PDB file of C-alpha atoms in Angstrom:
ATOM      1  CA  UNK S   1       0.000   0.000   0.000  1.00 97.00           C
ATOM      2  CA  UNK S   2       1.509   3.533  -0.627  1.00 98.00           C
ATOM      3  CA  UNK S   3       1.025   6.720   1.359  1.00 97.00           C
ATOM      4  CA  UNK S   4       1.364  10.208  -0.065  1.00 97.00           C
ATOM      5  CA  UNK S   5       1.908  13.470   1.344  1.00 97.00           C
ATOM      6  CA  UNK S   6       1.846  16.743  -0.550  1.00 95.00           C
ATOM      7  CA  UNK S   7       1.299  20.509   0.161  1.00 92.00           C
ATOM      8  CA  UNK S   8      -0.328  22.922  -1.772  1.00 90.00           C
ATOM      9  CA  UNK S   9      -1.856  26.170  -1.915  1.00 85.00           C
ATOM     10  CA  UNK S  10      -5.585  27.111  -2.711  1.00 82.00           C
ATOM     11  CA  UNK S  11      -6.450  29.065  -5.166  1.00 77.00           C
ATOM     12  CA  UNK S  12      -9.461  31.119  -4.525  1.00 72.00           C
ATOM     13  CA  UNK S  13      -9.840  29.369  -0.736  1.00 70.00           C
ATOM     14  CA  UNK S  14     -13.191  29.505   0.523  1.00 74.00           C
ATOM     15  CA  UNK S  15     -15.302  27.700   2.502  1.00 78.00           C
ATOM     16  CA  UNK S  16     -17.813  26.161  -0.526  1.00 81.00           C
ATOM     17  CA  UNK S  17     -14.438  25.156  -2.173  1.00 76.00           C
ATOM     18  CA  UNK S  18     -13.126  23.299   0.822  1.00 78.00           C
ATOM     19  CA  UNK S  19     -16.834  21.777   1.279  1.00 82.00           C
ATOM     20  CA  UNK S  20     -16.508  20.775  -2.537  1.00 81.00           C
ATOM     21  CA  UNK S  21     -13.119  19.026  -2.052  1.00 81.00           C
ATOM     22  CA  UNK S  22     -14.076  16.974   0.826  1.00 83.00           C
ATOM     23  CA  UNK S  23     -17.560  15.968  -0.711  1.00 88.00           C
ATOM     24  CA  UNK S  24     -15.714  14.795  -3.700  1.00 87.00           C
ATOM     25  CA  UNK S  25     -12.694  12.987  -1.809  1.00 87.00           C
ATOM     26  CA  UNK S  26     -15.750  11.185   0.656  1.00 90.00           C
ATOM     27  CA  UNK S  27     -17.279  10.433  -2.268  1.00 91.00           C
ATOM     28  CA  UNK S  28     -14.900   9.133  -4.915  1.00 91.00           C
ATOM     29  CA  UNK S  29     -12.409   7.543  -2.357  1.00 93.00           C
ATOM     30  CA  UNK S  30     -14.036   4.648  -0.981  1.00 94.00           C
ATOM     31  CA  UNK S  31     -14.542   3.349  -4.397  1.00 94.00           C
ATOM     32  CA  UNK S  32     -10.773   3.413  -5.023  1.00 95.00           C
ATOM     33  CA  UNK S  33      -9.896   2.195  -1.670  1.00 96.00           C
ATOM     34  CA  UNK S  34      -8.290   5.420  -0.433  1.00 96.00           C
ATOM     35  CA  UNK S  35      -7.982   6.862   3.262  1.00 95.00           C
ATOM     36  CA  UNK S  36      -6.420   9.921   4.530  1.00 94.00           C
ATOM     37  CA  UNK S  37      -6.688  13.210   6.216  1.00 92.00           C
ATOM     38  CA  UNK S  38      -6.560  16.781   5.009  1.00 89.00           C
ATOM     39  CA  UNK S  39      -4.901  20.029   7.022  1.00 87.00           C
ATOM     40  CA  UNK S  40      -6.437  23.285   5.454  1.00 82.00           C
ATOM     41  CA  UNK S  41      -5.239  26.710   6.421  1.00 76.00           C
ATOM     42  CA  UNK S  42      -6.532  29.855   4.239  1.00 71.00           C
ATOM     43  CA  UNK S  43      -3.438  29.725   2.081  1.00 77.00           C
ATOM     44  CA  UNK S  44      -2.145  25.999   2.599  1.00 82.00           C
ATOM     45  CA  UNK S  45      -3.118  22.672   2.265  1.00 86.00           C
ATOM     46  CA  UNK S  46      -1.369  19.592   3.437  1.00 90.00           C
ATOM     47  CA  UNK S  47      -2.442  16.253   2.542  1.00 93.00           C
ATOM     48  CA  UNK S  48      -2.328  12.509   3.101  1.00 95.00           C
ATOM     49  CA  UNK S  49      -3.394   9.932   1.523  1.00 96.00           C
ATOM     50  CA  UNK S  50      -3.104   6.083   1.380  1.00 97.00           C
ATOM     51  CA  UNK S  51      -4.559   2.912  -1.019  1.00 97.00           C
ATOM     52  CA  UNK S  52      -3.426   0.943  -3.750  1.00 98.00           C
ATOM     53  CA  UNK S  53      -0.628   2.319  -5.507  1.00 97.00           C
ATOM     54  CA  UNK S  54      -2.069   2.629  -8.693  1.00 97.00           C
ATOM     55  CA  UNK S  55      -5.077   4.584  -7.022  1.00 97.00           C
ATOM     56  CA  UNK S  56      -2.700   6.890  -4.974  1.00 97.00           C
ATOM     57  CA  UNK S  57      -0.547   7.599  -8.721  1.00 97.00           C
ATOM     58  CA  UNK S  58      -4.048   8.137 -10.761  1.00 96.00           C
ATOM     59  CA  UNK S  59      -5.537  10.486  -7.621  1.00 95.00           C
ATOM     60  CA  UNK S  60      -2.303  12.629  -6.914  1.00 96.00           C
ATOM     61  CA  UNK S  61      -1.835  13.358 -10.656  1.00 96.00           C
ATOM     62  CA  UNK S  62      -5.635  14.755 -10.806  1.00 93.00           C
ATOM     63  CA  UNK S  63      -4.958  16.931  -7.793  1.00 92.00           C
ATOM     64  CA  UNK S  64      -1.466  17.898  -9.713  1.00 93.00           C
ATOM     65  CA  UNK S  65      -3.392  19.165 -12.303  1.00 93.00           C
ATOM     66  CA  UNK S  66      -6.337  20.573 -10.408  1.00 87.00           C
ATOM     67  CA  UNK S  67      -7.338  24.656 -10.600  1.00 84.00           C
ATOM     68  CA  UNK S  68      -8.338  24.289  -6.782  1.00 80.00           C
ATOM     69  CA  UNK S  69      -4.350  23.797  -5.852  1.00 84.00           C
ATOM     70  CA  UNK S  70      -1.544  26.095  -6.805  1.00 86.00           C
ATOM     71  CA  UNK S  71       2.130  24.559  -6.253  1.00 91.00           C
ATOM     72  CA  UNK S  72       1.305  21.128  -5.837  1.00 94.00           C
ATOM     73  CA  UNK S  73       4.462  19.612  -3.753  1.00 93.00           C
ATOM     74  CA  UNK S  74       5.363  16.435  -3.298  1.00 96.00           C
ATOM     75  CA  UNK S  75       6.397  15.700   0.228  1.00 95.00           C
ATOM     76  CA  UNK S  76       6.061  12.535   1.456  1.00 95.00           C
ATOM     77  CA  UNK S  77       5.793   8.888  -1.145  1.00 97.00           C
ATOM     78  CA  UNK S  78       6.569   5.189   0.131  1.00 96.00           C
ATOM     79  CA  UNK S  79       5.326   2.038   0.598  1.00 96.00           C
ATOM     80  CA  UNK S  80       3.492   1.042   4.541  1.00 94.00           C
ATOM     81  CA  UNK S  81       1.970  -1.557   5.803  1.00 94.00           C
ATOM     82  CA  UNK S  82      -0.761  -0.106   7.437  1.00 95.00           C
ATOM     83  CA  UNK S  83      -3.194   2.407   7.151  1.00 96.00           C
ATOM     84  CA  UNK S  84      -3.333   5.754   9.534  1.00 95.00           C
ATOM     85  CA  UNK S  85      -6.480   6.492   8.940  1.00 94.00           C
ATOM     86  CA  UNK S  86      -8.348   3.467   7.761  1.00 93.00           C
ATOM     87  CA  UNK S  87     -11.957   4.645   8.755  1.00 89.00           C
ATOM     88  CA  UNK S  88     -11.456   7.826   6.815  1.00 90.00           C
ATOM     89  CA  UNK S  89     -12.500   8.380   3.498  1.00 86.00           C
ATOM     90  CA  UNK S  90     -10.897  11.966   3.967  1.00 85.00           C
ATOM     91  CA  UNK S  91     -10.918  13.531   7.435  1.00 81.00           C
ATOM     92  CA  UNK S  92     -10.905  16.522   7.736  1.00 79.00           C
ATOM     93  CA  UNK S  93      -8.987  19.625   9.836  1.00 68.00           C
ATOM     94  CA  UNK S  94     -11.082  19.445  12.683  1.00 57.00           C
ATOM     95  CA  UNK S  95      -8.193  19.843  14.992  1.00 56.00           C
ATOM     96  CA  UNK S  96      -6.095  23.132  13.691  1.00 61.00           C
ATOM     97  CA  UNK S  97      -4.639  23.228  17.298  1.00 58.00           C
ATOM     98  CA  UNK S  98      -2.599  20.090  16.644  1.00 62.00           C
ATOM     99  CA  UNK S  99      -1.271  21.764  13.414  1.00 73.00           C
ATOM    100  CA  UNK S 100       0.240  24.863  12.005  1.00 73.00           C
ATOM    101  CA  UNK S 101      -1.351  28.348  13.011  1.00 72.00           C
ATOM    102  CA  UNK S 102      -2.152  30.845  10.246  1.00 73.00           C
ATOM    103  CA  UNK S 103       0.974  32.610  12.424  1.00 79.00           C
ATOM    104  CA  UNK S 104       3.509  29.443  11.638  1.00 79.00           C
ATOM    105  CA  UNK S 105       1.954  29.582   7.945  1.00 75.00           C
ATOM    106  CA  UNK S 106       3.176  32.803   7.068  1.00 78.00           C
ATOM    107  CA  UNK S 107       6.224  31.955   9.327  1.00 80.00           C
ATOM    108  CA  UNK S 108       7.375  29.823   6.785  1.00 80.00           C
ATOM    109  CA  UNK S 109       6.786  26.602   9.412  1.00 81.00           C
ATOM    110  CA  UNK S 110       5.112  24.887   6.222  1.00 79.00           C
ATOM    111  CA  UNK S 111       8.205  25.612   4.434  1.00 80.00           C
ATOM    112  CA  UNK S 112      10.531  24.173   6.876  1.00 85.00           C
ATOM    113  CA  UNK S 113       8.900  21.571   7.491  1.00 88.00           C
ATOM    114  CA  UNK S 114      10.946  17.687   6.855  1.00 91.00           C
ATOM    115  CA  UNK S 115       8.804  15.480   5.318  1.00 91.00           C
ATOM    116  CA  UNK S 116       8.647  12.977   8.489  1.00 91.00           C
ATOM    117  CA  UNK S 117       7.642  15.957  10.582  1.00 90.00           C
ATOM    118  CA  UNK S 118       4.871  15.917   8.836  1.00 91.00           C
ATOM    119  CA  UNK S 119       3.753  12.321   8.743  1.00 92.00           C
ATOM    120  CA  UNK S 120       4.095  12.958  12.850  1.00 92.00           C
ATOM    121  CA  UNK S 121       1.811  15.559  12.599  1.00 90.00           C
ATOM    122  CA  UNK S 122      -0.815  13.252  10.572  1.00 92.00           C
ATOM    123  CA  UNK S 123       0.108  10.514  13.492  1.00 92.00           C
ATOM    124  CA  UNK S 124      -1.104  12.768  15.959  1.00 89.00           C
ATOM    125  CA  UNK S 125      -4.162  13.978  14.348  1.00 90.00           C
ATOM    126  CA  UNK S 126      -4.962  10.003  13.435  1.00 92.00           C
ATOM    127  CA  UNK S 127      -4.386   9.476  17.208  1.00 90.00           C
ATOM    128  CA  UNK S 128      -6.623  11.978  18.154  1.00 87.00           C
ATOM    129  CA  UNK S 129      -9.328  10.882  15.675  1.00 86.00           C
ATOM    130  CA  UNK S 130      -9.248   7.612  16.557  1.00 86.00           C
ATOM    131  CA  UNK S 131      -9.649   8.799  20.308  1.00 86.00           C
ATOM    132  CA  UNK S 132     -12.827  11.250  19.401  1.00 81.00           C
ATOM    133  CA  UNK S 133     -14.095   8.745  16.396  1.00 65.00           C
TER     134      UNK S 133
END
């Protein structure tokens, strides 16, 4: 099974858009056995996701290509064994404590940040989920 993790930034961020983009993940990635978690800021989005590796290719070159995300960055691509968020068909940032603040965004934090660092932060918000569920 693969995992992914890229950042991007929204283009023309609202809250309809967001609402869109989590419909459509809920939606299209059950059927292409896909799990993961989304972290949304006004001007940033961070991403993980996990399936099949063909599914994970085929999804992560649509969002490449997508007008919703401007500099799509690769962060984050390897094999694991098991999923972090297998109840998920995309959770969303319903925990923006656990993650960056709009003040580490324009901080650079998102920037800085090693790609492990950020699968920690995803372990912590699947913790957390998991915990709440």
């Amino acid at each position: 099974m693969k995992q992914l993790i890229y950042r991007s930034q929204p283009f023309g961020f609202d809250q309809a858009m967001l609402a869109g983009i989590l419909m459509q993940a809920r939606r299209n990635n059950p059927a292409n056995d896909i799990t993961g978690a989304l972290i949304c800021r006004r001007d940033m989005y961070i991403q993980l996701i996990e399936g099949p590796e063909g599914s994970i290719d085929a999804l992560f070159k649509d969002i490449s290509v997508d007008d919703r995300h401007a500099n799509v960055q690769l962060m984050l691509s390897g094999e694991t064994e098991e999923r972090m968020f297998p109840d998920w068909a995309m959770l969303d940032d319903t925990m923006p404590s656990m993650t960056f603040s709009q003040k580490e965004v324009e901080g650079g934090s998102v920037a800085a940040a090693t790609p492990e660092a950020l699968r920690k932060i995803f372990e912590r918000i699947a913790i957390k989920a998991r915990e709440t569920g």
